Short mmCIF file of C-alpha atoms in Angstrom, two decimals:
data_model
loop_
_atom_site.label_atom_id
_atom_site.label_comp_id
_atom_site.label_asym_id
_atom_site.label_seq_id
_atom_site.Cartn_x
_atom_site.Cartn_y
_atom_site.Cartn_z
CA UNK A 1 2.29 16.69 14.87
CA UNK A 2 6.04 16.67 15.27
CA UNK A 3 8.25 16.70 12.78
CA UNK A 4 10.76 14.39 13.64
CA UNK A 5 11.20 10.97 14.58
CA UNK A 6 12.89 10.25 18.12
CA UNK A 7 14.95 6.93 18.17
CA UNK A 8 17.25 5.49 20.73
CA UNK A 9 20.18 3.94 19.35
CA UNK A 10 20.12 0.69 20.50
CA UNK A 11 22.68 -2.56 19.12
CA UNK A 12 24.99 -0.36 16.70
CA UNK A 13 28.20 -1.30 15.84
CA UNK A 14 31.44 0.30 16.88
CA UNK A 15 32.14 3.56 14.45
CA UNK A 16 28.59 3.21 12.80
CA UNK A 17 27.47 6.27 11.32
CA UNK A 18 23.73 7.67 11.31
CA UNK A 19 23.47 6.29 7.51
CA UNK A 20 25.03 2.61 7.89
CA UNK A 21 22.34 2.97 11.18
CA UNK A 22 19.12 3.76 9.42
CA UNK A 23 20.23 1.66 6.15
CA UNK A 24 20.50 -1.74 9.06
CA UNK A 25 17.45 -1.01 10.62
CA UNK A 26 15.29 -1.28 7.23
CA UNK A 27 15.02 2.70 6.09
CA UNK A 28 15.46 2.96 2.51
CA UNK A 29 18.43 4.66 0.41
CA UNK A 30 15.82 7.13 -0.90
CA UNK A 31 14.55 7.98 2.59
CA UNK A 32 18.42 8.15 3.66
CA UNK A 33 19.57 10.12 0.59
CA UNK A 34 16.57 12.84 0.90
CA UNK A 35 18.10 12.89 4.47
CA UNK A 36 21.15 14.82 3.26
CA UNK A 37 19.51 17.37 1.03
CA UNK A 38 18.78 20.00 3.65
CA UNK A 39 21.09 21.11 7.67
CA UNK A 40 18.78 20.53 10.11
CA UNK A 41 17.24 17.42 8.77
CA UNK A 42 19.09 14.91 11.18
CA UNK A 43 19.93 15.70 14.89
CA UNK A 44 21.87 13.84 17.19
CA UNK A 45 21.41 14.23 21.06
CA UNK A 46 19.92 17.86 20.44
CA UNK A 47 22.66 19.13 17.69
CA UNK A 48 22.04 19.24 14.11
CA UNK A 49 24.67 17.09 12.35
CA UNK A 50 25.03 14.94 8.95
CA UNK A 51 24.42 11.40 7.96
CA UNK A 52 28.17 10.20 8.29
CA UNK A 53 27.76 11.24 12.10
CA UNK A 54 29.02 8.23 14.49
CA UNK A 55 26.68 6.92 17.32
CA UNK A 56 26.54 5.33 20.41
CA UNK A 57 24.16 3.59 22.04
CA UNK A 58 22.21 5.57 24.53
CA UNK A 59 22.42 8.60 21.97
CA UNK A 60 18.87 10.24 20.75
CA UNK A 61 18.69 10.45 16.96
CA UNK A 62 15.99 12.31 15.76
CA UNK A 63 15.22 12.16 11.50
CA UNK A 64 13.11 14.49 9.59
CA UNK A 65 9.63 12.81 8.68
CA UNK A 66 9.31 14.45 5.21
CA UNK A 67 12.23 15.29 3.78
CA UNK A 68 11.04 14.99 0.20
CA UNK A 69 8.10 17.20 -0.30
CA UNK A 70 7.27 17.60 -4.32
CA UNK A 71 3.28 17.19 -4.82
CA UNK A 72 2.54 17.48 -8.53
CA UNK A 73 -1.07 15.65 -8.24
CA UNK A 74 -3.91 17.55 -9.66
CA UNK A 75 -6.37 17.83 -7.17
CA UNK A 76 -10.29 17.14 -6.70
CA UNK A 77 -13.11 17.80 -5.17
CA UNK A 78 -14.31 13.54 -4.49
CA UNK A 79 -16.02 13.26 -0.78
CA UNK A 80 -13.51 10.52 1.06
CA UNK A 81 -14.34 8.01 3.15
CA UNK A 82 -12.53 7.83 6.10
CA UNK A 83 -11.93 4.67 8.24
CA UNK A 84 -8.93 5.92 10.25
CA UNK A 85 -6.88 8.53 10.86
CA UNK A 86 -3.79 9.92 12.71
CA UNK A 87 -0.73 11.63 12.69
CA UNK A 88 0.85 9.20 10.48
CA UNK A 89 -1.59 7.60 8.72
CA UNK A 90 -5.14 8.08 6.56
CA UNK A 91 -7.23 4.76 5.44
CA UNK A 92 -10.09 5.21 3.58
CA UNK A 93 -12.85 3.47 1.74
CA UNK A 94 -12.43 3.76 -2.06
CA UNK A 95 -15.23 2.26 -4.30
CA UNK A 96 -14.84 0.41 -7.08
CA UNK A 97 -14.58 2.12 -10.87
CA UNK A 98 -12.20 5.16 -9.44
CA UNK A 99 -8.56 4.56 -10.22
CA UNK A 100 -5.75 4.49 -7.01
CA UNK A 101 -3.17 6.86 -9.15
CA UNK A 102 -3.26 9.77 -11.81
CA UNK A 103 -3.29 7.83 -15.26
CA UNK A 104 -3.80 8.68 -18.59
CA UNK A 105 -7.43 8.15 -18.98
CA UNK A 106 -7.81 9.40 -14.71
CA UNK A 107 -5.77 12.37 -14.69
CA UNK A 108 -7.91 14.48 -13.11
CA UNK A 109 -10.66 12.38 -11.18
CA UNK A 110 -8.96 9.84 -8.97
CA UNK A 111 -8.20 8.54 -5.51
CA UNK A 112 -4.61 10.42 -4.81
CA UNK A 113 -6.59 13.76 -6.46
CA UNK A 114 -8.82 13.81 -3.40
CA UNK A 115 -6.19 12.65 -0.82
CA UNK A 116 -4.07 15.81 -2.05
CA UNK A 117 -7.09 17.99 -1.42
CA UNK A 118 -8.14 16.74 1.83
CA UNK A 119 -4.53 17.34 3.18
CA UNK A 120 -3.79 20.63 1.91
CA UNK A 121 -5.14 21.96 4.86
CA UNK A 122 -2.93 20.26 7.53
CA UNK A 123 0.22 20.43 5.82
CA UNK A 124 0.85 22.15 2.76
CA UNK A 125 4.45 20.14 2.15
CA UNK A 126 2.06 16.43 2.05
CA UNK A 127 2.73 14.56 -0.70
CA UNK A 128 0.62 11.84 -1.72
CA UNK A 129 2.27 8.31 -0.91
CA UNK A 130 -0.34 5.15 -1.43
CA UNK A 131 0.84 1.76 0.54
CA UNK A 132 -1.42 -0.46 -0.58
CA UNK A 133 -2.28 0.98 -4.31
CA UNK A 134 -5.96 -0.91 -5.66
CA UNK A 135 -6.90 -1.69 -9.50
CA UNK A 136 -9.52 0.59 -10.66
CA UNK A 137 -12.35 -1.97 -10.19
CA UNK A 138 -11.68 -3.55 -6.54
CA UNK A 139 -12.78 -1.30 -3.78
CA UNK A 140 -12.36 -1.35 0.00
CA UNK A 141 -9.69 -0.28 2.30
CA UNK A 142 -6.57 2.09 0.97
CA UNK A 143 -3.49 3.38 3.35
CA UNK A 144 -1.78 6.49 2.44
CA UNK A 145 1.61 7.53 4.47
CA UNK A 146 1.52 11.19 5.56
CA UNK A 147 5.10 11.39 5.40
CA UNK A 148 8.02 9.80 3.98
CA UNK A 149 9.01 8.21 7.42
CA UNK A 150 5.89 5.83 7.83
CA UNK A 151 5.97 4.89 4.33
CA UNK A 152 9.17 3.54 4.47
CA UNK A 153 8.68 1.88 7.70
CA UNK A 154 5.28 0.58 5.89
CA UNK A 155 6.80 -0.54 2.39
CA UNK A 156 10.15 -2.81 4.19
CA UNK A 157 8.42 -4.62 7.17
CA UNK A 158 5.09 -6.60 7.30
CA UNK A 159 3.59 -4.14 9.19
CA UNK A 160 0.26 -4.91 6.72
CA UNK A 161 -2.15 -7.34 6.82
CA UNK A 162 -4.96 -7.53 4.16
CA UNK A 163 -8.00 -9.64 3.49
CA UNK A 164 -9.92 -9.28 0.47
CA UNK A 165 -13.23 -10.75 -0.83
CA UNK A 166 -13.96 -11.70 -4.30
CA UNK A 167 -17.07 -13.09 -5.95
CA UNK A 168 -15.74 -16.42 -8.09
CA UNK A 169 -17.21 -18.24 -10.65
CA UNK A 170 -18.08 -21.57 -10.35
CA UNK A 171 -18.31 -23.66 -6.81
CA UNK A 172 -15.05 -23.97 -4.67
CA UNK A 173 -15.96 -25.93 -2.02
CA UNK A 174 -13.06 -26.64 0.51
CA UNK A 175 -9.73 -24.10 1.05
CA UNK A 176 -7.01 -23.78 -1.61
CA UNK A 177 -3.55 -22.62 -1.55
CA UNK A 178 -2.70 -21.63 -5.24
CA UNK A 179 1.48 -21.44 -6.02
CA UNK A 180 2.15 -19.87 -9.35
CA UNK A 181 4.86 -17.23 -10.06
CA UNK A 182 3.05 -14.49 -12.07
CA UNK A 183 4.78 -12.04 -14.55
CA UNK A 184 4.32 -9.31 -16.90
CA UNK A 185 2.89 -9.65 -20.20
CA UNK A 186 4.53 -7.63 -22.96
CA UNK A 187 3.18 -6.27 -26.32
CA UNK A 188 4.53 -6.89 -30.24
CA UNK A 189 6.84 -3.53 -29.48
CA UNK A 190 8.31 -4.95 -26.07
CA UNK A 191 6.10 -2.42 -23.64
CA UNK A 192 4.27 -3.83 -20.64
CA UNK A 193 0.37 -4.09 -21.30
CA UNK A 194 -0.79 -4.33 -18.32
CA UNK A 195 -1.64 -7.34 -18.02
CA UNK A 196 -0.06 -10.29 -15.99
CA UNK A 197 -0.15 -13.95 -16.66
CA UNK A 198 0.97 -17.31 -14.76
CA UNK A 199 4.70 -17.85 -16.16
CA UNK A 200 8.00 -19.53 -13.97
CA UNK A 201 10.22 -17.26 -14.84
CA UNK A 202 7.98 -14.74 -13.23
CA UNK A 203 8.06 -13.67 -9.16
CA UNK A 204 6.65 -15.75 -6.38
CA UNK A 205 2.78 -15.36 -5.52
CA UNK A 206 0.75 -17.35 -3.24
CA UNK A 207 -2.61 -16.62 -2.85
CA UNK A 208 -4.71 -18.23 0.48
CA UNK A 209 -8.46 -18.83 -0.68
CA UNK A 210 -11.08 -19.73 1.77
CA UNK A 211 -14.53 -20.32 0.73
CA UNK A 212 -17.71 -18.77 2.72
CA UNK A 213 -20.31 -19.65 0.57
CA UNK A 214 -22.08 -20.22 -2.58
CA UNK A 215 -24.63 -20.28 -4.72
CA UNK A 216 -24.34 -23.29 -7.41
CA UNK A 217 -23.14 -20.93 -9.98
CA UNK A 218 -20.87 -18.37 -7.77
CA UNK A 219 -18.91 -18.13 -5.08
CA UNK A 220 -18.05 -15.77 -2.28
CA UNK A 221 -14.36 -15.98 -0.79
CA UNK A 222 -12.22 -14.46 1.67
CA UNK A 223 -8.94 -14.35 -0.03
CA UNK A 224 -5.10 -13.24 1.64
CA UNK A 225 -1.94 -12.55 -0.31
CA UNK A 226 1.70 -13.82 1.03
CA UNK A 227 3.29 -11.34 -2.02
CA UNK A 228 0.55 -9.18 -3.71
CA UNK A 229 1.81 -8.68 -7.02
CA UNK A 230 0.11 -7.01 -9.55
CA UNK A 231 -3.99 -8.58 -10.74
CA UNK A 232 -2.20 -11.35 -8.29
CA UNK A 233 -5.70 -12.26 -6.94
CA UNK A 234 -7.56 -12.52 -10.56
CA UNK A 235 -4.40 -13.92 -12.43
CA UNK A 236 -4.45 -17.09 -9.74
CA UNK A 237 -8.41 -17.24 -9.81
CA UNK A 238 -8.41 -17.31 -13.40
CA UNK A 239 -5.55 -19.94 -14.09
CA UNK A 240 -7.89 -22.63 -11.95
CA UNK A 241 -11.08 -21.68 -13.36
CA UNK A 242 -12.62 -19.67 -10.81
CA UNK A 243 -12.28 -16.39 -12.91
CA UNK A 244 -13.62 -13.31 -10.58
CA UNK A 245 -17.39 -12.44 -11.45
CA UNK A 246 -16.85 -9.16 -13.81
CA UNK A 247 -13.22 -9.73 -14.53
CA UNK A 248 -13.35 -8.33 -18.57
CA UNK A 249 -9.49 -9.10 -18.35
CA UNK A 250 -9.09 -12.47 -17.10
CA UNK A 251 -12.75 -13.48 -17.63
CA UNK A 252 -15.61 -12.27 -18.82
CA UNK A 253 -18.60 -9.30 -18.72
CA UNK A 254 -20.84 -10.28 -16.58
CA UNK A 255 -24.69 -9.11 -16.54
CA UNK A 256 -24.84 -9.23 -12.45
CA UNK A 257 -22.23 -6.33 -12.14
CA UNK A 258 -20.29 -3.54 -13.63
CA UNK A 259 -16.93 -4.28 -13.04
CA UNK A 260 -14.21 -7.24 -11.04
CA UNK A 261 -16.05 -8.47 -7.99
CA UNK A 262 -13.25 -7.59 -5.51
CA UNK A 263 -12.99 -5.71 -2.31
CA UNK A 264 -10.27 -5.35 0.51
CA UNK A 265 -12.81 -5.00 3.54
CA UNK A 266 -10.48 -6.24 6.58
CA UNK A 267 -7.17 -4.97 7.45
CA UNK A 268 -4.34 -5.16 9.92
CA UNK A 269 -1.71 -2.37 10.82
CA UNK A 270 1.19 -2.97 13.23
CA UNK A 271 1.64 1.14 13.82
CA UNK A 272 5.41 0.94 13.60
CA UNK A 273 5.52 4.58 15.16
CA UNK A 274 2.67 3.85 17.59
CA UNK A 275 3.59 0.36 18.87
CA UNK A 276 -0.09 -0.61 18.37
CA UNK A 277 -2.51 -2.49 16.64
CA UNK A 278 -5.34 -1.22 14.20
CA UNK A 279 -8.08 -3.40 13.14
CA UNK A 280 -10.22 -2.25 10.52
CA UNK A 281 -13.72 -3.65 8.81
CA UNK A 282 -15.58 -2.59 6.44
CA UNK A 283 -19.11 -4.18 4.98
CA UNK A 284 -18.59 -5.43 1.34
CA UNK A 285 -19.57 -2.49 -1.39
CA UNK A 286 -23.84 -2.28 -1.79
CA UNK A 287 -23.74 -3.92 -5.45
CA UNK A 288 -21.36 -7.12 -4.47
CA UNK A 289 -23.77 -7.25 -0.70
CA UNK A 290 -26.47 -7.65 -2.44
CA UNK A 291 -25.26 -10.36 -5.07
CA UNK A 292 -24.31 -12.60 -2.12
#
């Protein structure tokens, strides 16, 4: 795996520098900044130079990959499942009930834990960097950027496209486009609770819901995000009254399973290193395949 990232300057300006460059073309001021901590992390037509360097077009710039290397996630020992992998790039198949991120009450068993493990052994600078980060309780497909470059490439562009499915109650019968700006919901001392709720002065979210089939009571959807904020799915579902089977937060227990009926199975990447596409499926989890 190399290092560095080759790109031929291509439409700068006159007197650009390598910074003004990368900041135009959608790399972000923490990539660019980490840029300048070390020589040797930027080269220009084979010489080692600085950010503040002026190109041409025609010139080769090549940029570190992982310039900020500072792993301070406990690892594990959890077995991963692994949909796809390359130079650039894990996905893999996280079940429902284990957290994305090191919290409080999942400090030492949880997704990133395992992802630090599995990469020790093919590059002991990797630091864990989740694109797509899932709630505790929805399971299915989870990106993680090997190095700094491809997760800023992955965070600024739409270079991701998800589909999720969720288990709803009640009978939705024909497609549904649900509008609602969601925010956060604070606590009596001001802190966030984590917990979102349908509010205008929050973001923008639109959720896309199409309906597959049902049972009189429930029903199983394929569901896509334009924005994915936050519980974005469950907060929409809930404010029309088709609350997500499970859902303690924005709905109720539920006897037919342990936790949110929610999985990302299908999922799109536009390899913006690669210059290809990956398509990825995955069956629904055993507990919600068997409820539908």
């Amino acid at each position: 795996m190399s290092e560095f990232n080759k790109i031929i300057i291509e439409n700068c300006t006159t007197k650009q520098t390598i910074y003004e460059y990368l900041k135009a073309n959608g790399f972000s001021e923490n990539y660019c900044r980490n840029l300048r901590k070390k020589e040797g992390y930027i080269k220009l037509n084979n010489k080692i130079v600085f950010s503040n360097a002026i190109i041409k077009n025609g010139d080769v710039l090549e940029v570190y990959k992982n310039p900020n290397c500072n792993n301070k996630i406990l690892e594990n020992d959890i077995q991963l499942d692994i949909v796809y992998e390359d130079e650039d790039i894990l996905v893999v198949n996280k079940p429902s009930v284990l957290a994305t991120m090191p919290t409080r009450s999942h400090y030492a068993q949880n997704l990133s834990g395992a992802v630090a493990k599995y990469m020790k052994n093919k590059d002991e600078n990797f630091l864990v960097r989740i694109v797509n980060r899932l709630d505790k309780d929805t399971a299915g497909l989870v990106v993680i950027a090997k190095h700094s470059l491809i997760s800023n490439l992955l965070n600024s562009g739409n270079y991701i496209e998800k589909y999720y499915y969720a288990i709803c109650t009640g009978v939705i019968a024909e497609n549904l486009v649900i509008d609602k700006k969601i925010a956060t919901t604070l606590n009596e001392l001001g802190y966030n609770n984590n917990k979102r709720e349908i509010n205008e002065n929050g973001k923008p979210a639109i959720t896309y819901v199409k309906p597959i089939k049902n049972n009189g009571s429930y029903t199983l959807c394929k569901i896509h995000l334009k924005h994915g904020r936050t519980h974005q799915i469950r907060v929409h579902m809930s404010s029309i009254g088709y609350a997500l089977l499970g859902d303690e937060l924005y709905g109720q227990k539920s006897a037919l399973i342990d936790h949110t009926a929610l999985a990302c199975c299908d999922l799109t990447i536009n390899h913006p290193l690669k210059n290809k596409v990956i398509n990825l499926k995955i069956d629904l989890p055993l507990d919600m395949k068997n409820l539908v």
